[in-house]
mmCIF file of C-alpha atoms and ligand atoms in Angstrom:
data_model
loop_
_atom_site.group_PDB
_atom_site.id
_atom_site.type_symbol
_atom_site.label_atom_id
_atom_site.label_comp_id
_atom_site.label_asym_id
_atom_site.label_seq_id
_atom_site.Cartn_x
_atom_site.Cartn_y
_atom_site.Cartn_z
ATOM 1 C CA MET T 1 0.000 0.000 0.000
ATOM 2 C CA GLU T 2 2.893 2.366 0.739
ATOM 3 C CA VAL T 3 4.334 1.821 -2.731
ATOM 4 C CA LEU T 4 0.903 2.460 -4.251
ATOM 5 C CA GLU T 5 0.341 5.598 -2.188
ATOM 6 C CA ARG T 6 3.772 7.011 -3.094
ATOM 7 C CA ALA T 7 3.096 6.141 -6.767
ATOM 8 C CA GLN T 8 -0.185 8.042 -6.631
ATOM 9 C CA GLU T 9 1.549 11.037 -5.049
ATOM 10 C CA MET T 10 4.129 11.004 -7.860
ATOM 11 C CA GLN T 11 1.325 10.877 -10.427
ATOM 12 C CA ARG T 12 -0.363 13.852 -8.779
ATOM 13 C CA GLN T 13 2.931 15.687 -9.277
ATOM 14 C CA GLY T 14 2.713 14.887 -12.992
ATOM 15 C CA ARG T 15 5.141 11.935 -13.113
ATOM 16 C CA SER T 16 4.371 8.822 -15.093
ATOM 17 C CA VAL T 17 4.154 5.555 -13.145
ATOM 18 C CA ILE T 18 3.406 2.043 -14.398
ATOM 19 C CA HIS T 19 1.485 -0.008 -11.889
ATOM 20 C CA LEU T 20 2.533 -3.622 -11.444
ATOM 21 C CA GLU T 21 1.952 -3.558 -7.681
ATOM 22 C CA VAL T 22 -1.831 -3.592 -7.306
ATOM 23 C CA GLY T 23 -3.483 -7.017 -7.012
ATOM 24 C CA GLU T 24 -6.668 -6.548 -8.941
ATOM 25 C CA PRO T 25 -7.941 -7.129 -12.475
ATOM 26 C CA ASP T 26 -7.497 -4.166 -14.804
ATOM 27 C CA PHE T 27 -10.603 -5.109 -16.816
ATOM 28 C CA PRO T 28 -13.931 -3.436 -16.068
ATOM 29 C CA THR T 29 -16.711 -5.559 -14.567
ATOM 30 C CA PRO T 30 -18.453 -7.251 -17.547
ATOM 31 C CA GLU T 31 -21.452 -5.353 -18.853
ATOM 32 C CA PRO T 32 -24.207 -7.948 -18.120
ATOM 33 C CA ILE T 33 -23.193 -7.943 -14.448
ATOM 34 C CA CYS T 34 -23.359 -4.139 -14.258
ATOM 35 C CA GLU T 35 -26.713 -4.107 -16.044
ATOM 36 C CA SER T 36 -28.052 -6.686 -13.653
ATOM 37 C CA ALA T 37 -27.071 -4.548 -10.628
ATOM 38 C CA ILE T 38 -28.755 -1.489 -12.103
ATOM 39 C CA ARG T 39 -31.885 -3.501 -12.810
ATOM 40 C CA ALA T 40 -31.814 -4.927 -9.279
ATOM 41 C CA VAL T 41 -31.703 -1.445 -7.741
ATOM 42 C CA ARG T 42 -34.664 -0.382 -9.904
ATOM 43 C CA ASP T 43 -36.546 -3.552 -8.943
ATOM 44 C CA GLY T 44 -36.198 -2.717 -5.268
ATOM 45 C CA HIS T 45 -33.347 -4.987 -4.181
ATOM 46 C CA THR T 46 -32.261 -2.245 -1.825
ATOM 47 C CA HIS T 47 -32.993 -3.774 1.583
ATOM 48 C CA TYR T 48 -31.339 -6.281 3.890
ATOM 49 C CA THR T 49 -31.379 -9.858 2.702
ATOM 50 C CA HIS T 50 -31.369 -13.061 4.746
ATOM 51 C CA SER T 51 -28.217 -13.019 6.886
ATOM 52 C CA LEU T 52 -26.854 -16.073 5.035
ATOM 53 C CA GLY T 53 -27.436 -14.275 1.723
ATOM 54 C CA SER T 54 -30.350 -14.478 -0.739
ATOM 55 C CA LEU T 55 -31.475 -18.038 -1.370
ATOM 56 C CA ARG T 56 -31.324 -17.360 -5.134
ATOM 57 C CA LEU T 57 -27.608 -16.561 -4.894
ATOM 58 C CA ARG T 58 -26.793 -19.391 -2.494
ATOM 59 C CA GLU T 59 -28.515 -21.856 -4.820
ATOM 60 C CA ALA T 60 -26.585 -20.425 -7.770
ATOM 61 C CA ILE T 61 -23.305 -20.817 -5.828
ATOM 62 C CA ALA T 62 -24.250 -24.422 -4.974
ATOM 63 C CA ARG T 63 -24.985 -25.200 -8.661
ATOM 64 C CA ASN T 64 -21.739 -23.534 -9.671
ATOM 65 C CA CYS T 65 -19.788 -25.593 -7.160
ATOM 66 C CA SER T 66 -21.329 -28.726 -8.598
ATOM 67 C CA ALA T 67 -20.613 -27.654 -12.202
ATOM 68 C CA ARG T 68 -17.011 -26.581 -11.570
ATOM 69 C CA HIS T 69 -15.912 -29.254 -9.124
ATOM 70 C CA GLY T 70 -18.528 -31.995 -9.206
ATOM 71 C CA VAL T 71 -19.073 -31.294 -5.506
ATOM 72 C CA GLU T 72 -22.586 -31.138 -4.056
ATOM 73 C CA VAL T 73 -23.139 -28.585 -1.284
ATOM 74 C CA SER T 74 -26.539 -27.487 -0.052
ATOM 75 C CA ALA T 75 -27.451 -23.796 0.078
ATOM 76 C CA ASP T 76 -27.668 -23.947 3.878
ATOM 77 C CA ARG T 77 -23.907 -24.596 4.050
ATOM 78 C CA ILE T 78 -23.198 -21.327 2.205
ATOM 79 C CA MET T 79 -23.049 -17.828 3.654
ATOM 80 C CA VAL T 80 -22.619 -14.751 1.472
ATOM 81 C CA THR T 81 -20.208 -12.084 2.757
ATOM 82 C CA ALA T 82 -18.664 -8.736 1.839
ATOM 83 C CA GLY T 83 -15.726 -10.222 -0.064
ATOM 84 C CA SER T 84 -13.768 -13.334 0.779
ATOM 85 C CA SER T 85 -11.927 -11.097 3.286
ATOM 86 C CA GLN T 86 -14.978 -11.008 5.511
ATOM 87 C CA ALA T 87 -15.521 -14.735 5.022
ATOM 88 C CA MET T 88 -11.957 -15.261 6.264
ATOM 89 C CA LEU T 89 -12.480 -12.966 9.231
ATOM 90 C CA TYR T 90 -15.526 -14.997 10.284
ATOM 91 C CA ALA T 91 -13.817 -18.337 9.684
ATOM 92 C CA PHE T 92 -10.770 -17.434 11.769
ATOM 93 C CA GLY T 93 -13.003 -15.800 14.385
ATOM 94 C CA ALA T 94 -15.138 -18.926 14.682
ATOM 95 C CA LEU T 95 -12.202 -21.331 14.835
ATOM 96 C CA ILE T 96 -9.167 -19.735 16.474
ATOM 97 C CA ARG T 97 -8.625 -19.449 20.204
ATOM 98 C CA PRO T 98 -5.501 -17.880 21.755
ATOM 99 C CA GLY T 99 -2.460 -20.067 21.222
ATOM 100 C CA ASP T 100 -3.960 -22.080 18.348
ATOM 101 C CA GLU T 101 -1.552 -22.717 15.504
ATOM 102 C CA VAL T 102 -2.401 -22.290 11.834
ATOM 103 C CA ILE T 103 -0.091 -23.908 9.301
ATOM 104 C CA MET T 104 0.351 -22.132 5.973
ATOM 105 C CA ALA T 105 2.818 -21.766 3.105
ATOM 106 C CA THR T 106 5.124 -18.809 2.765
ATOM 107 C CA PRO T 107 5.446 -16.652 0.613
ATOM 108 C CA HIS T 108 1.811 -15.951 1.494
ATOM 109 C CA TYR T 109 -1.015 -13.437 1.157
ATOM 110 C CA PRO T 110 0.046 -10.721 3.642
ATOM 111 C CA CYS T 111 -3.285 -10.569 5.499
ATOM 112 C CA TYR T 112 -3.226 -14.223 6.658
ATOM 113 C CA PRO T 113 -0.868 -13.811 9.641
ATOM 114 C CA ASN T 114 -2.664 -10.572 10.560
ATOM 115 C CA PHE T 115 -6.045 -12.326 10.678
ATOM 116 C CA ILE T 116 -4.571 -15.200 12.691
ATOM 117 C CA ARG T 117 -2.776 -12.976 15.207
ATOM 118 C CA PHE T 118 -5.865 -10.775 15.567
ATOM 119 C CA PHE T 119 -7.622 -13.741 17.197
ATOM 120 C CA GLY T 120 -4.566 -14.682 19.287
ATOM 121 C CA GLY T 121 -3.493 -17.480 16.965
ATOM 122 C CA VAL T 122 0.021 -18.336 15.858
ATOM 123 C CA PRO T 123 0.861 -18.534 12.142
ATOM 124 C CA VAL T 124 3.233 -21.429 11.427
ATOM 125 C CA GLN T 125 4.876 -20.699 8.103
ATOM 126 C CA ILE T 126 6.285 -23.429 5.892
ATOM 127 C CA GLY T 127 8.736 -22.199 3.289
ATOM 128 C CA ALA T 128 7.541 -23.155 -0.175
ATOM 129 C CA ASN T 129 10.291 -23.845 -2.641
ATOM 130 C CA ALA T 130 10.640 -21.842 -5.875
ATOM 131 C CA ALA T 131 12.009 -24.901 -7.690
ATOM 132 C CA ASP T 132 8.867 -26.851 -6.680
ATOM 133 C CA GLY T 133 6.691 -24.037 -8.070
ATOM 134 C CA TYR T 134 6.095 -22.755 -4.510
ATOM 135 C CA LYS T 135 3.689 -25.603 -3.728
ATOM 136 C CA LEU T 136 2.993 -26.567 -0.117
ATOM 137 C CA ASP T 137 4.834 -29.798 0.732
ATOM 138 C CA PRO T 138 2.645 -32.311 2.660
ATOM 139 C CA ASP T 139 5.687 -33.901 4.365
ATOM 140 C CA ARG T 140 6.784 -30.559 5.761
ATOM 141 C CA VAL T 141 3.220 -29.837 6.886
ATOM 142 C CA LYS T 142 3.138 -33.186 8.725
ATOM 143 C CA GLU T 143 6.362 -32.293 10.549
ATOM 144 C CA ALA T 144 4.870 -28.962 11.634
ATOM 145 C CA VAL T 145 1.738 -30.440 13.254
ATOM 146 C CA THR T 146 1.632 -30.141 17.070
ATOM 147 C CA ASP T 147 -1.106 -30.599 19.648
ATOM 148 C CA ARG T 148 -1.863 -26.857 19.227
ATOM 149 C CA THR T 149 -2.478 -27.121 15.478
ATOM 150 C CA ARG T 150 -6.003 -25.915 14.700
ATOM 151 C CA LEU T 151 -6.054 -25.346 10.955
ATOM 152 C CA LEU T 152 -4.198 -25.862 7.714
ATOM 153 C CA LEU T 153 -4.601 -22.842 5.457
ATOM 154 C CA VAL T 154 -4.229 -23.448 1.730
ATOM 155 C CA ASN T 155 -4.415 -20.964 -1.122
ATOM 156 C CA SER T 156 -4.550 -22.278 -4.671
ATOM 157 C CA PRO T 157 -4.052 -20.574 -7.107
ATOM 158 C CA ALA T 158 -1.828 -18.614 -4.767
ATOM 159 C CA ASN T 159 -1.048 -14.996 -4.213
ATOM 160 C CA PRO T 160 1.841 -14.061 -4.646
ATOM 161 C CA THR T 161 3.306 -17.110 -6.403
ATOM 162 C CA GLY T 162 0.573 -18.312 -8.782
ATOM 163 C CA ALA T 163 1.107 -21.873 -7.481
ATOM 164 C CA VAL T 164 -1.735 -24.317 -8.129
ATOM 165 C CA LEU T 165 -2.142 -27.448 -5.974
ATOM 166 C CA ASP T 166 -3.256 -30.484 -7.966
ATOM 167 C CA LEU T 167 -5.726 -33.057 -6.696
ATOM 168 C CA GLU T 168 -3.019 -35.450 -5.545
ATOM 169 C CA ARG T 169 -1.280 -32.854 -3.422
ATOM 170 C CA LEU T 170 -4.557 -31.559 -1.995
ATOM 171 C CA ARG T 171 -5.497 -35.129 -1.103
ATOM 172 C CA ALA T 172 -2.147 -35.673 0.631
ATOM 173 C CA LEU T 173 -2.691 -32.466 2.601
ATOM 174 C CA ALA T 174 -6.235 -33.491 3.583
ATOM 175 C CA GLU T 175 -5.016 -36.924 4.720
ATOM 176 C CA ILE T 176 -2.874 -35.249 7.389
ATOM 177 C CA GLY T 177 -6.152 -34.843 9.241
ATOM 178 C CA VAL T 178 -5.926 -31.156 10.208
ATOM 179 C CA PRO T 179 -9.081 -29.155 9.279
ATOM 180 C CA ILE T 180 -8.499 -27.280 6.014
ATOM 181 C CA LEU T 181 -9.384 -23.667 5.335
ATOM 182 C CA SER T 182 -9.058 -23.162 1.594
ATOM 183 C CA ASP T 183 -8.849 -19.702 0.030
ATOM 184 C CA GLU T 184 -10.090 -20.237 -3.543
ATOM 185 C CA ILE T 185 -10.467 -16.602 -4.587
ATOM 186 C CA TYR T 186 -8.273 -17.100 -7.698
ATOM 187 C CA HIS T 187 -10.220 -20.121 -8.923
ATOM 188 C CA GLY T 188 -11.056 -19.759 -12.596
ATOM 189 C CA ILE T 189 -7.784 -17.920 -13.321
ATOM 190 C CA VAL T 190 -5.561 -20.820 -14.347
ATOM 191 C CA TYR T 191 -3.436 -21.568 -17.419
ATOM 192 C CA GLY T 192 -3.420 -25.344 -17.344
ATOM 193 C CA GLU T 193 -5.734 -27.812 -15.649
ATOM 194 C CA PRO T 194 -8.505 -26.236 -13.538
ATOM 195 C CA ALA T 195 -7.584 -25.846 -9.856
ATOM 196 C CA PRO T 196 -9.444 -28.463 -7.809
ATOM 197 C CA SER T 197 -11.403 -27.313 -4.754
ATOM 198 C CA ALA T 198 -10.442 -28.586 -1.306
ATOM 199 C CA LEU T 199 -14.054 -29.804 -1.202
ATOM 200 C CA SER T 200 -13.105 -32.374 -3.845
ATOM 201 C CA VAL T 201 -10.859 -34.103 -1.317
ATOM 202 C CA THR T 202 -12.790 -33.533 1.909
ATOM 203 C CA ASP T 203 -16.338 -32.356 2.459
ATOM 204 C CA ARG T 204 -15.140 -31.027 5.834
ATOM 205 C CA ALA T 205 -13.099 -28.288 4.111
ATOM 206 C CA ILE T 206 -14.010 -24.692 4.831
ATOM 207 C CA VAL T 207 -13.839 -22.766 1.569
ATOM 208 C CA VAL T 208 -13.676 -19.004 1.118
ATOM 209 C CA ASP T 209 -14.234 -17.676 -2.357
ATOM 210 C CA GLY T 210 -15.828 -14.716 -4.095
ATOM 211 C CA PHE T 211 -16.455 -12.628 -7.167
ATOM 212 C CA SER T 212 -13.563 -10.135 -6.949
ATOM 213 C CA LYS T 213 -10.998 -11.755 -9.166
ATOM 214 C CA ARG T 214 -12.602 -14.026 -11.786
ATOM 215 C CA HIS T 215 -15.480 -11.599 -12.416
ATOM 216 C CA CYS T 216 -13.511 -8.345 -11.940
ATOM 217 C CA MET T 217 -15.720 -7.277 -9.050
ATOM 218 C CA THR T 218 -13.171 -6.178 -6.422
ATOM 219 C CA GLY T 219 -15.049 -2.981 -5.600
ATOM 220 C CA TRP T 220 -18.416 -4.712 -5.278
ATOM 221 C CA ARG T 221 -17.276 -6.529 -2.117
ATOM 222 C CA LEU T 222 -18.912 -9.905 -2.493
ATOM 223 C CA GLY T 223 -17.688 -13.298 -1.415
ATOM 224 C CA TYR T 224 -18.866 -16.390 0.395
ATOM 225 C CA ILE T 225 -17.934 -19.160 2.754
ATOM 226 C CA ILE T 226 -18.851 -22.825 2.448
ATOM 227 C CA ALA T 227 -18.542 -24.631 5.779
ATOM 228 C CA PRO T 228 -19.574 -27.849 7.527
ATOM 229 C CA GLN T 229 -23.154 -27.688 8.747
ATOM 230 C CA GLU T 230 -22.267 -27.450 12.433
ATOM 231 C CA MET T 231 -20.261 -24.227 11.881
ATOM 232 C CA MET T 232 -23.065 -22.436 10.100
ATOM 233 C CA ARG T 233 -24.977 -21.226 13.150
ATOM 234 C CA THR T 234 -21.846 -19.546 14.573
ATOM 235 C CA LEU T 235 -21.033 -17.924 11.229
ATOM 236 C CA GLN T 236 -24.602 -16.746 10.821
ATOM 237 C CA THR T 237 -24.665 -15.231 14.320
ATOM 238 C CA MET T 238 -21.496 -13.319 13.514
ATOM 239 C CA GLN T 239 -23.035 -12.019 10.298
ATOM 240 C CA GLN T 240 -26.292 -11.030 12.029
ATOM 241 C CA ASN T 241 -24.338 -8.996 14.573
ATOM 242 C CA PHE T 242 -21.486 -7.534 12.567
ATOM 243 C CA MET T 243 -22.920 -6.951 9.111
ATOM 244 C CA ILE T 244 -26.606 -8.049 8.984
ATOM 245 C CA SER T 245 -26.240 -9.107 5.348
ATOM 246 C CA ALA T 246 -24.179 -8.535 2.218
ATOM 247 C CA GLY T 247 -25.474 -5.894 -0.240
ATOM 248 C CA ALA T 248 -28.804 -6.870 -1.791
ATOM 249 C CA PHE T 249 -28.434 -5.644 -5.388
ATOM 250 C CA VAL T 250 -24.826 -6.816 -5.453
ATOM 251 C CA GLN T 251 -26.093 -10.325 -4.683
ATOM 252 C CA GLU T 252 -28.489 -10.100 -7.646
ATOM 253 C CA ALA T 253 -25.606 -9.094 -9.915
ATOM 254 C CA ALA T 254 -23.565 -12.016 -8.567
ATOM 255 C CA VAL T 255 -26.237 -14.450 -9.799
ATOM 256 C CA THR T 256 -25.730 -12.966 -13.273
ATOM 257 C CA ALA T 257 -21.946 -13.325 -12.852
ATOM 258 C CA ILE T 258 -22.404 -17.029 -12.119
ATOM 259 C CA GLU T 259 -24.957 -17.626 -14.876
ATOM 260 C CA GLN T 260 -23.432 -15.500 -17.645
ATOM 261 C CA GLY T 261 -19.882 -14.656 -16.585
ATOM 262 C CA ASP T 262 -17.864 -17.632 -17.808
ATOM 263 C CA ALA T 263 -17.241 -16.376 -21.355
ATOM 264 C CA ALA T 264 -15.865 -13.053 -20.094
ATOM 265 C CA THR T 265 -13.644 -14.847 -17.565
ATOM 266 C CA GLU T 266 -12.325 -17.138 -20.294
ATOM 267 C CA GLU T 267 -11.487 -14.164 -22.487
ATOM 268 C CA MET T 268 -9.651 -12.417 -19.629
ATOM 269 C CA VAL T 269 -7.718 -15.563 -18.766
ATOM 270 C CA GLY T 270 -6.587 -15.717 -22.403
ATOM 271 C CA ALA T 271 -5.284 -12.147 -22.086
ATOM 272 C CA TYR T 272 -3.592 -12.883 -18.738
ATOM 273 C CA ARG T 273 -1.881 -15.919 -20.234
ATOM 274 C CA ALA T 274 -0.297 -13.832 -23.007
ATOM 275 C CA ARG T 275 0.745 -11.197 -20.460
ATOM 276 C CA ARG T 276 2.202 -13.844 -18.145
ATOM 277 C CA ASP T 277 4.326 -15.263 -20.945
ATOM 278 C CA LEU T 278 5.467 -11.772 -21.919
ATOM 279 C CA ILE T 279 6.309 -10.512 -18.422
ATOM 280 C CA VAL T 280 8.179 -13.709 -17.520
ATOM 281 C CA SER T 281 10.286 -13.566 -20.653
ATOM 282 C CA LEU T 282 11.039 -9.810 -20.357
ATOM 283 C CA PHE T 283 11.928 -9.975 -16.651
ATOM 284 C CA ARG T 284 14.043 -13.110 -17.056
ATOM 285 C CA ASP T 285 15.997 -11.207 -19.722
ATOM 286 C CA LEU T 286 16.480 -8.377 -17.213
ATOM 287 C CA GLY T 287 18.083 -10.807 -14.750
ATOM 288 C CA PHE T 288 15.187 -11.598 -12.408
ATOM 289 C CA GLY T 289 14.967 -15.222 -11.293
ATOM 290 C CA ILE T 290 11.714 -16.911 -12.331
ATOM 291 C CA PRO T 291 12.397 -20.662 -12.327
ATOM 292 C CA ALA T 292 8.877 -21.788 -13.256
ATOM 293 C CA LEU T 293 5.918 -20.270 -15.059
ATOM 294 C CA PRO T 294 3.137 -19.526 -12.563
ATOM 295 C CA ASP T 295 0.083 -21.747 -13.189
ATOM 296 C CA GLY T 296 -2.636 -19.410 -11.985
ATOM 297 C CA ALA T 297 -3.726 -16.014 -10.572
ATOM 298 C CA PHE T 298 -2.036 -12.985 -12.176
ATOM 299 C CA TYR T 299 1.250 -12.651 -10.321
ATOM 300 C CA VAL T 300 4.899 -13.498 -10.834
ATOM 301 C CA PHE T 301 7.081 -13.777 -7.752
ATOM 302 C CA ALA T 302 10.487 -12.854 -9.122
ATOM 303 C CA ASP T 303 13.827 -13.273 -7.377
ATOM 304 C CA ALA T 304 15.632 -9.916 -7.419
ATOM 305 C CA SER T 305 18.686 -11.028 -5.421
ATOM 306 C CA ARG T 306 20.941 -10.114 -8.335
ATOM 307 C CA PHE T 307 19.988 -6.486 -7.655
ATOM 308 C CA THR T 308 19.177 -6.221 -3.951
ATOM 309 C CA ARG T 309 19.087 -7.738 -0.475
ATOM 310 C CA ASP T 310 16.250 -5.464 0.552
ATOM 311 C CA SER T 311 13.072 -5.781 -1.493
ATOM 312 C CA LEU T 312 11.368 -2.813 0.164
ATOM 313 C CA ALA T 313 14.238 -0.436 -0.624
ATOM 314 C CA PHE T 314 14.430 -1.898 -4.154
ATOM 315 C CA ALA T 315 10.688 -1.388 -4.762
ATOM 316 C CA PHE T 316 11.000 2.280 -3.798
ATOM 317 C CA GLU T 317 14.154 2.600 -5.901
ATOM 318 C CA LEU T 318 12.347 1.232 -8.980
ATOM 319 C CA LEU T 319 9.450 3.560 -8.284
ATOM 320 C CA GLU T 320 11.509 6.724 -7.820
ATOM 321 C CA CYS T 321 14.162 6.080 -10.467
ATOM 322 C CA ALA T 322 12.345 4.036 -13.117
ATOM 323 C CA GLY T 323 8.703 5.032 -12.569
ATOM 324 C CA VAL T 324 7.607 1.411 -12.126
ATOM 325 C CA ALA T 325 5.643 0.295 -9.069
ATOM 326 C CA VAL T 326 6.116 -3.313 -7.888
ATOM 327 C CA ALA T 327 5.214 -5.009 -4.602
ATOM 328 C CA PRO T 328 8.197 -5.715 -2.306
ATOM 329 C CA GLY T 329 8.588 -9.447 -1.662
ATOM 330 C CA ILE T 330 9.057 -8.906 2.078
ATOM 331 C CA ASP T 331 5.313 -8.107 2.279
ATOM 332 C CA PHE T 332 4.688 -11.781 1.585
ATOM 333 C CA GLY T 333 6.990 -13.061 4.328
ATOM 334 C CA GLU T 334 10.689 -13.218 5.194
ATOM 335 C CA ALA T 335 11.294 -15.667 2.339
ATOM 336 C CA GLY T 336 10.518 -12.838 -0.072
ATOM 337 C CA LYS T 337 13.009 -10.315 1.236
ATOM 338 C CA ARG T 338 15.006 -10.415 -2.021
ATOM 339 C CA SER T 339 12.029 -10.796 -4.367
ATOM 340 C CA VAL T 340 9.371 -8.628 -5.913
ATOM 341 C CA ARG T 341 5.813 -9.467 -6.894
ATOM 342 C CA LEU T 342 4.782 -8.344 -10.351
ATOM 343 C CA CYS T 343 1.078 -8.196 -11.104
ATOM 344 C CA TYR T 344 0.396 -8.752 -14.804
ATOM 345 C CA ALA T 345 -3.219 -7.608 -14.671
ATOM 346 C CA ALA T 346 -1.804 -4.690 -16.669
ATOM 347 C CA SER T 347 -1.842 -3.973 -20.397
ATOM 348 C CA VAL T 348 0.759 -5.460 -22.757
ATOM 349 C CA SER T 349 2.031 -1.958 -23.556
ATOM 350 C CA ASP T 350 2.441 -1.177 -19.832
ATOM 351 C CA ILE T 351 4.323 -4.432 -19.287
ATOM 352 C CA ARG T 352 6.668 -3.674 -22.199
ATOM 353 C CA GLU T 353 7.211 -0.095 -21.040
ATOM 354 C CA ALA T 354 7.886 -1.241 -17.443
ATOM 355 C CA ALA T 355 10.562 -3.661 -18.665
ATOM 356 C CA ARG T 356 12.093 -0.969 -20.901
ATOM 357 C CA ARG T 357 12.241 1.537 -18.021
ATOM 358 C CA ILE T 358 13.721 -0.988 -15.593
ATOM 359 C CA ALA T 359 16.322 -2.101 -18.179
ATOM 360 C CA LYS T 360 17.393 1.493 -18.693
ATOM 361 C CA TYR T 361 17.566 2.167 -14.972
ATOM 362 C CA LEU T 362 19.485 -1.019 -14.128
ATOM 363 C CA GLU T 363 21.995 -0.235 -16.844
ATOM 364 C CA CYS T 364 22.687 3.273 -15.427
ATOM 365 C CA ARG T 365 22.870 1.779 -11.951
ATOM 366 C CA GLU T 366 25.462 -0.775 -13.064
ATOM 367 C CA HIS T 367 27.583 1.953 -14.648
ATOM 368 C CA ARG T 368 27.337 3.998 -11.460
ATOM 369 C CA VAL T 369 28.537 1.037 -9.412
ATOM 370 C CA GLU T 370 31.455 0.469 -11.842
ATOM 371 C CA ASP T 371 32.430 4.188 -11.668
HETATM 372 C C1 PLP S 1 -5.186 -14.662 -1.644
HETATM 373 C C2 PLP S 1 -6.251 -13.633 -1.444
HETATM 374 N N1 PLP S 1 -7.298 -13.951 -0.674
HETATM 375 C C3 PLP S 1 -8.286 -13.073 -0.453
HETATM 376 C C4 PLP S 1 -8.263 -11.799 -1.012
HETATM 377 C C5 PLP S 1 -9.385 -10.861 -0.713
HETATM 378 O O1 PLP S 1 -10.280 -10.758 -1.760
HETATM 379 P P1 PLP S 1 -11.763 -10.185 -1.610
HETATM 380 O O2 PLP S 1 -11.970 -9.764 -0.190
HETATM 381 O O3 PLP S 1 -11.859 -9.051 -2.569
HETATM 382 O O4 PLP S 1 -12.664 -11.335 -1.977
HETATM 383 C C6 PLP S 1 -7.192 -11.435 -1.831
HETATM 384 C C7 PLP S 1 -7.119 -10.082 -2.422
HETATM 385 O O5 PLP S 1 -6.163 -9.675 -3.004
HETATM 386 C C8 PLP S 1 -6.162 -12.382 -2.069
HETATM 387 O O6 PLP S 1 -5.116 -12.099 -2.850
#
């Protein structure tokens, strides 16, 4: 956020900045979804809904889960929330007591440890290996289990690495026997086989998901949680007290996203794929280490150790001197202290220009060092 805020300040001063730091789609929300929201407002969907979310949307989510993963969940195991962020807040709030340990991969989404610590929990971070495509290793998870372990947190496709866990690996993780909380917000944005849901390997998995990424609806704030039946009453009570319900007309638009959104998602994934291939090739040429192509989401986690030992200082250096904003790897855990995260939800021309600017800057910098 600090890189973004400084970038915006520079832009206000008239300087040109290319944004590769922000983690959201650069496409507008598809037209049918917008139209549906406008219609819903006109039709009076402007009041609270059921605290679990409108039945129409929960049934659509259940059908979608069945179509995408072949997994049957009933609408009463689904609760609609303001983004998957709120779903995560409720899940951790319902499950974590002080001292409970939550096992997760690192590099990781920066908010995870914050959520866990907020409820007095202890994040237990397992270093994921770049050469293994940053995938969580079940053997290392097994070694990390203690009598305080409460949850295993998985994120596939992952932010910031783009790692996708296949069915076999998910199954091995489920067999460890620790309850799984699966963040599936990047589902649908994959470049090979579809990412399986944790629900495909255990119907006890708690899944958080939403509309932000695959339907370009970050600002609409809509997500959901799928949980075992016995958790639902606790989750619902939290929703009734903290939020009452998610936005009514937004829920109507989300039904349209589910029913009509696939073609738009497919088109965007095609564009992301081309951008991924381009950014990886350009940044490898610049000297960044990217051992494997990311399989999903829209990020590349690139090793910048040839240029820096301090990713935060390096991110600000690239911003000030090259006019390119990237996310410092340290945000995603200690393992990222010499890396940067590049978000390729940016246009092809921006990606090319970012690489050109960084090349020029790194060349001057090298000459300065030699002088
Ligand atoms: C891994 C991951 N999970 C969850 C979220 C939150 O998404 P939202 O609250 O918009 O559903 C993000 C947002 O960047 C993310 O990267």
